[in-house]
Amino acid sequence: MATALKLVEPDNRVMDFVSRKHQMLINGKWSDAASGKTFSTFNPATGEVLANIAEGDHEDINRAVQAARAAFETGPWSKMTPSERGRLIWKLADLLEENLEEFAAIETLDNGKPLKVARVADVPLAVDLFRYMAGWATKIEGNTIPISVPYAPGAKYLAYTVREPVGVVGQIIPWNFPLLMAAWKLGPALAAGCTVVLKPAEQTPLSCLRLGELIQEAGFPDGVVNIVPGYGETAGAALAAHPDVDKVAFTGSTEVGKLVLQAAAGNLKKVSLELGGKSPNVVFGDVDVDAAVAGSASAIFFNHGQCCCAGSRLYVEQNIFDKVVEGVADRAGKIKVGSGMEPSTDMGPLVSEEQLKRVCGYLDAGFSEGAKAVVGGSRHGDKGYFVKPTVLVNTDEKMKVVQEEIFGPVVTAIPFKDGDDLVRKANDTVYGLAAGIWTKDIQKAHRTASQMRAGTVWINCYNIFDAALPFGGYKQSGWGREMGHDVLEMYTEVKAVCTAL
Ligand code: NDP
């Protein structure tokens, strides 16, 4: 006889943390906002207040930047060897792993994602990222460079480059993978020897604040990592504009990315941006249909479509269009939507009421332009921020739902005639973050990969992430790369040293 599944209740440790007074971490001390203000975060599964958090603004950012500057210039961090830095980052990874269950539950309560996903994806990926970056701390090297100097005949020089930390870094992260985005940002900055002021998203600050406690427990010196929760328009904008910040790293919408860039112009701080996407997922007529259907469903519905690289535009070769759309719709219809704490849940709520309205607004816009939902197409239930997994057909390139990032569980399916037709359609967007290609033809796979204007191309797979694999966007999907050794370029300056021999 089948037993009814029980809701997993977060354990006392999690609830003690969540219900605690949440302060900000500046110079190794937890403190209230200078203004004394707080803001609430909400449980997206219920819409109820989850926690109250100190609301940082420009004054707190000023204090945090001062602490990060002092730690960078004169603190113990500035004297540490790369090996010592690497060991601290590794220790942080160990602590995170030891507390995996707690972090997964915090992430589910704050963001809404299924607990089973946070357990196998968000937290382990963050652990792995820190370990990968711990290894890089001792391997950030320059070159020796043979130089010729045409106007100094006969002279000899020893020339070499060193990579030095860029300095004080401001990091602004979004709510879709709160802990993992913090790891993507902190890992390389710390490996390179920078100091950091991190601003988590207003919707999901809890896992970053708990990570701050582990950062202290690991033994990072005061001021190396400062965490200031608050709103983007105040705390985020102050960080992006701050004249004593050397670099700002941002992940979020393309719209806000442009604001960050403008704010950074004041002191010409370095900028890296990981922004939006509208990624094409392409299914050719020769595929193993079952595998392509499963992969295409997961490309859009993973994390409720709240992924910058979501395969939100499904292009299918004409001869198998109906079969693939039917398959993806069938899978969408079987996705169990519910609270992330429920063990059988495949898809939780969107992160906020604002996102719920935004995604439903896109659905309305699609329908008014002639799109049809094969499955889904509306809100799910009337409590919490749930949306039904949706497949839209009767769409074309001019429609808002095909051009703009919806950031919800909504895919548009469009048929294509041949390779040329496909490439034109797939690249017809301002974004260039990722693309998926499904085919058994190896030549077609790599030819199409070379034609995609995207920073990541997945062939016969989707959403494969690894700390060693660089990730970032062409066109308006961003500047620079996260992860891999490429990210270290974003956190280092190159110094050329030339000595006359
Ligand atoms: P935002 O781009 O507004 O948020 C990302 C981060 O930037 C948050 O920490 C936010 O703060 C902060 N921020 C907001 N305004 C400013 C500013 N003027 N200066 C500096 N920092 C700022 O995304 P939203 O949460 O508003 O989501 C809207 C849309 O953005 C989504 O529907 C989706 O399309 C896209 N998005 C893309 C993401 C990606 O991974 N590429 C991730 C999240 C969203 P706070 O939220 O605390 O106010």
Coordinates of C-alpha atoms and ligand atoms in Angstrom, one line a residue:
M1 CA 0.0 0.0 0.0
A2 CA 1.3 3.4 -0.9
T3 CA 2.1 5.7 2.0
A4 CA 1.2 9.3 1.9
L5 CA 4.2 11.6 1.4
K6 CA 4.9 13.9 4.3
L7 CA 6.1 17.5 4.1
V8 CA 9.6 17.8 5.3
E9 CA 9.6 20.1 8.2
P10 CA 12.8 22.2 8.5
D11 CA 14.7 21.1 11.6
N12 CA 15.1 23.3 14.6
R13 CA 18.5 24.6 13.5
V14 CA 17.1 25.9 10.3
M15 CA 14.1 27.5 12.0
D16 CA 16.3 29.0 14.7
F17 CA 18.4 30.6 12.0
V18 CA 15.5 31.8 9.9
S19 CA 13.6 33.4 12.9
R20 CA 16.7 35.1 14.2
K21 CA 17.3 38.8 13.9
H22 CA 19.3 39.2 10.7
Q23 CA 22.1 41.7 10.7
M24 CA 24.8 42.6 8.2
L25 CA 28.4 41.5 8.3
I26 CA 30.9 44.4 8.2
N27 CA 34.5 44.1 9.3
G28 CA 33.9 40.8 11.0
K29 CA 31.0 42.1 13.1
W30 CA 27.3 41.6 12.8
S31 CA 25.5 44.9 13.0
D32 CA 22.1 46.6 12.4
A33 CA 21.8 49.0 9.5
A34 CA 23.0 52.5 10.3
S35 CA 19.4 53.7 9.6
G36 CA 18.0 51.0 11.9
K37 CA 15.7 50.0 9.1
T38 CA 14.8 46.4 8.2
F39 CA 12.9 44.7 5.4
S40 CA 11.0 41.4 5.1
T41 CA 11.6 38.4 2.9
F42 CA 8.7 36.1 2.1
N43 CA 8.2 32.4 1.7
P44 CA 7.2 32.2 -1.9
A45 CA 5.2 29.0 -1.3
T46 CA 2.8 30.8 1.0
G47 CA 3.3 34.5 0.5
E48 CA 3.9 34.9 4.3
V49 CA 6.7 36.8 5.9
L50 CA 9.7 34.5 6.4
A51 CA 12.3 36.7 8.0
N52 CA 13.3 40.3 8.8
I53 CA 16.6 41.6 7.6
A54 CA 18.7 44.7 8.3
E55 CA 18.3 47.0 5.3
G56 CA 21.6 48.3 4.2
D57 CA 22.0 51.5 2.2
H58 CA 24.8 53.9 1.2
E59 CA 26.0 54.5 4.7
D60 CA 26.4 50.8 5.4
I61 CA 28.0 50.3 1.9
N62 CA 30.5 53.1 2.9
R63 CA 31.4 51.3 6.1
A64 CA 31.8 48.0 4.3
V65 CA 33.9 49.4 1.5
Q66 CA 36.2 51.1 4.1
A67 CA 36.6 47.7 5.9
A68 CA 37.3 45.9 2.6
R69 CA 39.9 48.6 1.7
A70 CA 41.7 48.3 5.0
A71 CA 41.6 44.5 4.8
F72 CA 43.0 44.7 1.3
E73 CA 45.8 47.2 2.0
T74 CA 47.0 46.5 5.5
G75 CA 45.1 43.6 7.1
P76 CA 46.4 40.0 7.6
W77 CA 44.8 39.0 4.3
S78 CA 47.2 41.3 2.4
K79 CA 50.2 39.3 3.9
M80 CA 48.8 35.8 3.4
T81 CA 50.4 33.5 1.0
P82 CA 48.4 32.1 -1.9
S83 CA 48.5 28.7 -0.2
E84 CA 47.0 30.1 3.0
R85 CA 44.3 31.8 1.0
G86 CA 43.6 28.5 -0.8
R87 CA 43.3 26.6 2.5
L88 CA 40.8 29.1 3.9
I89 CA 38.6 28.7 0.7
W90 CA 38.9 24.9 1.0
K91 CA 37.9 25.1 4.7
L92 CA 34.8 27.1 3.7
A93 CA 33.9 24.4 1.2
D94 CA 34.2 21.8 3.9
L95 CA 32.0 23.7 6.3
L96 CA 29.4 24.3 3.6
E97 CA 29.4 20.6 2.8
E98 CA 29.0 19.7 6.5
N99 CA 26.0 22.0 6.6
L100 CA 24.5 20.9 3.3
E101 CA 21.1 20.0 4.6
E102 CA 20.7 23.2 6.5
F103 CA 21.7 25.3 3.5
A104 CA 19.3 23.4 1.2
A105 CA 16.4 24.0 3.6
I106 CA 17.2 27.7 3.9
E107 CA 17.4 28.0 0.1
T108 CA 14.0 26.2 -0.3
L109 CA 12.3 28.4 2.3
D110 CA 13.7 31.6 0.9
N111 CA 13.7 31.0 -2.8
G112 CA 10.9 28.3 -3.2
K113 CA 13.0 25.7 -5.2
P114 CA 12.4 22.0 -4.4
L115 CA 14.5 20.8 -1.4
K116 CA 15.6 17.8 -3.5
V117 CA 17.0 20.1 -6.1
A118 CA 18.8 22.4 -3.6
R119 CA 20.4 19.3 -2.1
V120 CA 21.8 17.9 -5.3
A121 CA 22.5 21.1 -7.3
D122 CA 22.7 24.4 -5.5
V123 CA 24.7 23.4 -2.4
P124 CA 27.0 20.7 -3.9
L125 CA 27.8 23.0 -6.9
A126 CA 28.7 25.8 -4.5
V127 CA 31.0 23.5 -2.5
D128 CA 32.6 22.3 -5.7
L129 CA 33.1 25.9 -6.9
F130 CA 34.9 26.8 -3.7
R131 CA 37.2 23.7 -3.9
Y132 CA 38.0 24.4 -7.6
M133 CA 38.9 28.1 -6.8
A134 CA 40.9 27.1 -3.7
G135 CA 43.2 25.2 -6.1
W136 CA 43.6 28.3 -8.3
A137 CA 44.9 30.5 -5.5
T138 CA 48.4 29.0 -5.9
K139 CA 48.3 28.9 -9.7
I140 CA 47.6 32.5 -10.8
E141 CA 50.8 33.0 -12.8
G142 CA 52.3 35.6 -15.1
N143 CA 54.7 35.0 -18.0
T144 CA 58.3 35.7 -18.9
I145 CA 58.3 37.5 -22.2
P146 CA 61.2 37.7 -24.7
I147 CA 61.3 41.3 -25.8
S148 CA 63.3 42.9 -28.7
V149 CA 63.0 46.7 -28.3
P150 CA 64.0 47.9 -31.8
Y151 CA 65.3 51.3 -30.7
A152 CA 67.8 49.8 -28.1
P153 CA 70.1 47.5 -30.3
G154 CA 72.2 45.2 -28.2
A155 CA 70.4 45.9 -24.9
K156 CA 69.1 43.0 -22.9
Y157 CA 66.1 42.9 -20.6
L158 CA 64.3 40.5 -18.4
A159 CA 60.6 41.1 -18.8
Y160 CA 57.8 39.3 -17.0
T161 CA 54.2 39.8 -16.0
V162 CA 52.5 39.2 -12.7
R163 CA 48.8 39.0 -12.0
E164 CA 47.8 41.0 -9.0
P165 CA 44.4 41.2 -7.3
V166 CA 42.2 44.0 -8.7
G167 CA 41.5 45.3 -5.2
V168 CA 38.1 45.9 -3.5
V169 CA 35.3 44.2 -5.3
G170 CA 31.6 45.0 -5.2
Q171 CA 29.4 42.0 -6.0
I172 CA 25.7 42.2 -6.7
I173 CA 23.8 38.9 -7.1
P174 CA 20.3 37.8 -7.9
W175 CA 17.7 35.5 -6.3
N176 CA 17.5 32.5 -8.7
F177 CA 20.5 30.6 -7.2
P178 CA 21.3 32.7 -4.1
L179 CA 24.0 30.6 -2.5
L180 CA 25.5 29.4 -5.8
M181 CA 25.7 32.9 -7.2
A182 CA 27.5 34.0 -4.0
A183 CA 30.0 31.1 -4.5
W184 CA 30.5 32.0 -8.2
K185 CA 31.4 35.5 -7.2
L186 CA 33.3 35.0 -3.9
G187 CA 35.4 32.0 -5.0
P188 CA 37.5 33.6 -7.7
A189 CA 37.7 37.0 -5.9
L190 CA 39.1 35.3 -2.8
A191 CA 41.4 33.0 -4.8
A192 CA 42.9 36.1 -6.5
G193 CA 43.4 37.9 -3.2
C194 CA 40.7 40.6 -3.5
T195 CA 38.4 41.7 -0.7
V196 CA 34.6 41.9 -1.2
V197 CA 31.4 43.7 -0.4
L198 CA 28.6 41.4 -1.4
K199 CA 25.0 42.5 -1.8
P200 CA 22.5 39.6 -2.0
A201 CA 19.1 40.0 -3.6
E202 CA 16.4 41.5 -1.4
Q203 CA 14.2 38.4 -2.0
T204 CA 16.8 35.8 -0.9
P205 CA 19.5 37.1 1.5
L206 CA 19.3 34.2 4.0
S207 CA 21.8 31.7 2.6
C208 CA 24.4 34.5 2.0
L209 CA 24.0 35.6 5.6
R210 CA 24.5 32.1 6.9
L211 CA 27.5 31.7 4.6
G212 CA 28.9 34.8 6.3
E213 CA 28.9 32.9 9.5
L214 CA 30.8 30.1 7.9
I215 CA 33.3 32.6 6.4
Q216 CA 34.0 33.7 10.0
E217 CA 34.2 30.1 11.2
A218 CA 36.6 29.2 8.5
G219 CA 39.0 32.0 9.8
F220 CA 38.9 34.6 7.0
P221 CA 40.3 37.8 8.5
D222 CA 37.8 40.6 9.4
G223 CA 36.8 42.8 6.5
V224 CA 37.8 40.3 3.7
V225 CA 34.1 39.5 3.0
N226 CA 31.4 42.0 4.0
I227 CA 27.8 41.2 3.4
V228 CA 25.3 44.1 3.1
P229 CA 21.7 43.0 2.4
G230 CA 19.4 45.7 1.0
Y231 CA 17.6 47.0 -2.0
G232 CA 19.1 47.4 -5.4
E233 CA 18.2 51.0 -5.9
T234 CA 19.9 52.0 -2.7
A235 CA 22.5 49.5 -1.5
G236 CA 23.2 48.1 -4.9
A237 CA 23.4 51.4 -6.6
A238 CA 25.7 52.8 -3.9
L239 CA 28.1 49.8 -4.3
A240 CA 28.2 50.1 -8.1
A241 CA 28.9 53.9 -7.9
H242 CA 31.3 53.8 -4.9
P243 CA 34.6 55.7 -5.8
D244 CA 36.7 53.4 -3.7
V245 CA 35.5 50.1 -5.2
D246 CA 37.9 48.9 -7.9
K247 CA 35.6 46.4 -9.6
V248 CA 32.0 45.5 -9.7
A249 CA 30.7 42.1 -10.6
F250 CA 27.0 41.9 -11.3
T251 CA 24.5 39.1 -12.2
G252 CA 20.9 40.0 -13.0
S253 CA 18.8 41.6 -15.6
T254 CA 20.3 43.3 -18.7
E255 CA 18.3 46.4 -17.8
V256 CA 20.0 46.7 -14.4
G257 CA 23.3 45.6 -15.8
K258 CA 23.3 48.8 -18.0
L259 CA 22.6 50.9 -14.8
V260 CA 25.5 49.2 -13.0
L261 CA 27.7 50.0 -16.0
Q262 CA 26.7 53.7 -15.9
A263 CA 27.2 53.9 -12.2
A264 CA 30.7 52.4 -12.5
A265 CA 31.7 55.0 -15.0
G266 CA 32.4 57.6 -12.2
N267 CA 35.8 56.0 -11.2
L268 CA 36.0 53.8 -14.3
K269 CA 36.0 50.7 -12.1
K270 CA 36.3 47.4 -13.9
V271 CA 32.9 45.8 -14.6
S272 CA 31.8 42.2 -15.3
L273 CA 28.2 41.4 -16.1
E274 CA 26.3 38.1 -16.3
L275 CA 23.0 39.1 -17.6
G276 CA 19.8 37.8 -19.2
G277 CA 19.2 35.3 -22.0
K278 CA 16.6 34.0 -24.4
S279 CA 18.4 30.8 -25.4
P280 CA 17.5 28.7 -28.4
N281 CA 17.2 25.0 -27.9
V282 CA 17.3 23.3 -31.3
V283 CA 16.0 19.9 -32.2
F284 CA 16.9 18.5 -35.6
G285 CA 14.8 15.9 -37.4
D286 CA 17.3 13.0 -36.9
V287 CA 17.2 12.9 -33.1
D288 CA 16.4 10.2 -30.6
V289 CA 13.0 12.0 -29.9
D290 CA 12.6 10.7 -26.3
A291 CA 16.1 12.0 -25.3
A292 CA 15.5 15.4 -27.0
V293 CA 12.0 15.8 -25.5
A294 CA 13.3 15.0 -22.0
G295 CA 16.3 17.4 -22.4
S296 CA 14.1 20.1 -23.9
A297 CA 11.7 19.9 -21.0
S298 CA 14.4 20.1 -18.5
A299 CA 16.1 23.0 -20.4
I300 CA 13.1 25.2 -19.7
F301 CA 11.5 23.9 -16.6
F302 CA 14.6 23.4 -14.4
N303 CA 14.5 25.9 -11.5
H304 CA 11.0 26.9 -12.8
G305 CA 12.5 28.6 -15.8
Q306 CA 14.3 31.1 -13.5
C307 CA 17.6 30.5 -15.2
C308 CA 19.4 33.0 -17.3
C309 CA 20.3 30.2 -19.7
A310 CA 16.9 28.6 -19.8
G311 CA 16.1 27.0 -23.2
S312 CA 13.1 29.3 -23.6
R313 CA 12.9 29.2 -27.4
L314 CA 12.4 25.7 -28.7
Y315 CA 13.1 25.3 -32.4
V316 CA 12.2 22.0 -33.9
E317 CA 12.7 20.8 -37.5
Q318 CA 9.4 20.7 -39.3
N319 CA 9.1 16.9 -39.8
I320 CA 9.1 16.1 -36.1
F321 CA 7.6 19.4 -34.7
D322 CA 4.3 18.0 -33.6
K323 CA 5.8 14.9 -32.0
V324 CA 8.4 16.9 -30.0
V325 CA 5.9 19.6 -28.9
E326 CA 3.5 16.9 -27.8
G327 CA 6.2 15.2 -25.9
V328 CA 7.4 18.3 -24.1
A329 CA 3.8 19.3 -23.3
D330 CA 3.1 15.8 -21.9
R331 CA 6.1 16.1 -19.6
A332 CA 5.1 19.6 -18.6
G333 CA 1.6 18.4 -17.7
K334 CA 3.1 15.7 -15.4
I335 CA 5.4 18.1 -13.5
K336 CA 4.3 18.2 -9.9
V337 CA 3.9 21.8 -8.8
G338 CA 3.9 22.5 -5.1
S339 CA 5.8 23.6 -2.1
G340 CA 9.5 23.0 -2.3
M341 CA 9.4 21.3 1.1
E342 CA 7.2 18.6 -0.2
P343 CA 9.3 15.6 -1.3
S344 CA 7.3 14.8 -4.4
T345 CA 7.5 18.4 -5.7
D346 CA 9.2 18.9 -9.0
M347 CA 8.6 22.6 -9.4
G348 CA 8.1 25.1 -6.6
P349 CA 6.7 28.7 -6.8
L350 CA 8.3 31.6 -8.5
V351 CA 10.4 33.7 -6.2
S352 CA 8.1 36.6 -5.6
E353 CA 4.7 38.2 -6.3
E354 CA 6.5 40.6 -8.6
Q355 CA 7.8 37.7 -10.7
L356 CA 4.4 36.0 -10.7
K357 CA 2.8 39.2 -12.1
R358 CA 5.6 39.6 -14.6
V359 CA 5.3 36.0 -15.9
C360 CA 1.5 36.1 -16.0
G361 CA 1.8 39.5 -17.8
Y362 CA 4.0 37.8 -20.5
L363 CA 1.4 35.0 -20.9
D364 CA -1.4 37.6 -21.4
A365 CA 0.8 39.5 -24.0
G366 CA 1.5 36.2 -25.8
F367 CA -2.2 35.3 -26.0
S368 CA -3.2 38.8 -27.2
E369 CA -0.6 38.4 -30.0
G370 CA -2.1 35.1 -31.1
A371 CA 0.0 32.5 -29.1
K372 CA -1.8 29.3 -27.9
A373 CA -0.9 27.2 -24.9
V374 CA -0.7 23.5 -25.6
V375 CA -0.4 23.0 -21.8
G376 CA -0.4 25.4 -18.8
G377 CA -0.8 29.1 -19.6
S378 CA -1.9 30.4 -16.2
R379 CA -1.2 30.7 -12.5
H380 CA -1.4 27.5 -10.5
G381 CA -3.7 27.8 -7.4
D382 CA -4.4 31.0 -5.6
K383 CA -1.9 31.0 -2.7
G384 CA 1.9 31.4 -3.2
Y385 CA 3.5 32.3 -6.5
F386 CA 3.0 29.2 -8.6
V387 CA 2.7 29.2 -12.4
K388 CA 1.8 26.1 -14.5
P389 CA 4.6 24.8 -16.8
T390 CA 3.6 26.2 -20.2
V391 CA 4.3 25.4 -23.8
L392 CA 3.2 28.1 -26.3
V393 CA 2.8 27.5 -30.0
N394 CA 1.6 29.8 -32.9
T395 CA 4.4 32.1 -32.0
D396 CA 6.8 34.0 -34.2
E397 CA 10.0 36.0 -33.9
K398 CA 8.2 39.4 -33.6
M399 CA 6.3 38.4 -30.5
K400 CA 7.2 39.8 -27.1
V401 CA 7.2 36.2 -25.6
V402 CA 9.8 35.2 -28.2
Q403 CA 12.0 38.2 -27.8
E404 CA 12.0 39.1 -24.1
E405 CA 13.3 37.1 -21.1
I406 CA 10.2 35.7 -19.3
F407 CA 12.2 34.0 -16.5
G408 CA 9.4 31.6 -15.7
P409 CA 8.3 28.1 -16.8
V410 CA 7.2 29.2 -20.3
V411 CA 8.7 27.9 -23.6
T412 CA 7.8 29.0 -27.1
A413 CA 7.9 26.3 -29.8
I414 CA 8.6 27.3 -33.4
P415 CA 9.3 25.0 -36.4
F416 CA 12.2 25.5 -38.8
K417 CA 12.8 24.4 -42.4
D418 CA 16.5 23.9 -42.7
G419 CA 19.9 24.9 -41.2
D420 CA 19.9 28.4 -42.7
D421 CA 16.3 29.1 -41.5
L422 CA 17.3 27.8 -38.0
V423 CA 20.4 29.9 -37.6
R424 CA 18.7 33.1 -38.6
K425 CA 15.9 32.5 -36.2
A426 CA 18.1 31.2 -33.3
N427 CA 20.4 34.3 -33.4
D428 CA 17.5 36.8 -33.9
T429 CA 17.7 38.2 -30.3
V430 CA 19.7 40.8 -28.4
Y431 CA 20.9 38.0 -26.1
G432 CA 23.7 35.4 -26.5
L433 CA 24.1 33.4 -23.4
A434 CA 23.5 29.7 -24.3
A435 CA 22.1 27.4 -26.9
G436 CA 21.2 23.7 -27.1
I437 CA 21.5 21.4 -30.1
W438 CA 20.0 18.0 -30.4
T439 CA 21.1 15.8 -33.4
K440 CA 22.9 12.5 -34.1
D441 CA 24.9 14.1 -37.0
I442 CA 28.2 15.2 -35.6
Q443 CA 29.0 17.5 -38.5
K444 CA 25.7 19.3 -38.2
A445 CA 26.1 19.5 -34.4
H446 CA 29.5 21.3 -34.6
R447 CA 28.6 23.4 -37.6
T448 CA 25.5 24.7 -35.8
A449 CA 27.5 25.2 -32.6
S450 CA 30.0 27.4 -34.6
Q451 CA 27.0 29.4 -36.0
M452 CA 25.4 30.1 -32.6
R453 CA 26.2 33.6 -31.2
A454 CA 26.3 32.3 -27.6
G455 CA 28.8 31.9 -24.8
T456 CA 27.8 28.2 -24.1
V457 CA 26.6 25.6 -26.5
W458 CA 25.3 22.3 -25.2
I459 CA 25.1 19.4 -27.7
N460 CA 22.7 16.5 -26.8
C461 CA 22.5 17.8 -23.2
Y462 CA 21.5 21.0 -21.5
N463 CA 22.2 22.8 -18.2
I464 CA 25.5 21.1 -17.7
F465 CA 27.6 23.2 -15.3
D466 CA 31.0 22.7 -13.9
A467 CA 33.3 24.9 -11.9
A468 CA 35.9 24.4 -14.6
L469 CA 33.7 25.4 -17.5
P470 CA 33.5 29.2 -18.3
F471 CA 30.0 30.6 -18.5
G472 CA 29.0 34.0 -19.8
G473 CA 27.4 35.9 -22.6
Y474 CA 27.8 37.2 -26.1
K475 CA 25.9 40.4 -27.1
Q476 CA 23.7 41.8 -24.3
S477 CA 24.0 38.7 -22.2
G478 CA 27.1 40.2 -20.5
W479 CA 30.8 41.0 -20.3
G480 CA 33.4 38.5 -19.1
R481 CA 33.1 34.9 -17.9
E482 CA 32.2 33.3 -14.6
M483 CA 34.0 30.1 -13.5
G484 CA 36.9 28.2 -15.2
H485 CA 40.2 29.9 -15.2
D486 CA 38.8 32.7 -17.4
V487 CA 37.0 34.2 -14.4
L488 CA 40.4 35.0 -12.8
E489 CA 41.1 37.6 -15.5
M490 CA 38.1 39.5 -14.1
Y491 CA 39.7 39.7 -10.6
T492 CA 43.3 40.4 -11.5
E493 CA 45.3 43.2 -13.1
V494 CA 48.3 42.4 -15.2
K495 CA 51.5 44.1 -14.3
A496 CA 54.4 44.1 -16.8
V497 CA 57.9 44.4 -15.2
C498 CA 60.9 45.1 -17.3
T499 CA 64.5 45.0 -16.0
A500 CA 67.6 46.1 -17.8
L501 CA 70.2 43.4 -17.5
Ligands
NDP1 P1 17.6 42.7 -11.0 O1 18.5 42.7 -12.2 O2 16.8 43.9 -10.6 O3 18.3 42.1 -9.7 C1 19.6 41.6 -9.6 C2 20.4 42.3 -8.5 O4 20.6 43.6 -8.8 C3 19.7 42.3 -7.2 O5 20.6 42.1 -6.1 C4 19.1 43.7 -7.1 O6 18.8 44.2 -5.9 C5 20.2 44.5 -7.8 N1 19.8 45.8 -8.3 C6 18.6 46.2 -8.7 N2 18.7 47.5 -9.1 C7 19.9 47.9 -9.0 C8 20.6 49.1 -9.2 N3 20.0 50.2 -9.7 N4 22.0 49.1 -9.0 C9 22.6 48.0 -8.5 N5 22.0 46.9 -8.2 C10 20.7 46.8 -8.5 O7 16.5 41.5 -11.3 P2 15.0 41.4 -10.7 O8 15.1 40.7 -9.4 O9 14.3 42.7 -10.7 O10 14.4 40.4 -11.8 C11 13.9 41.0 -13.0 C12 14.3 40.2 -14.2 O11 15.7 40.2 -14.3 C13 13.9 38.8 -14.2 O12 12.5 38.6 -14.6 C14 14.8 38.2 -15.1 O13 14.4 38.4 -16.5 C15 16.1 39.0 -14.9 N6 17.0 38.3 -14.0 C16 18.1 37.7 -14.6 C17 19.0 36.9 -13.8 C18 20.2 36.3 -14.3 O14 20.6 35.3 -13.7 N7 20.7 36.7 -15.4 C19 18.7 36.8 -12.3 C20 17.6 37.5 -11.8 C21 16.8 38.2 -12.7 P3 17.4 43.8 -5.1 O15 16.7 42.7 -5.8 O16 17.9 43.4 -3.8 O17 16.6 45.0 -5.1

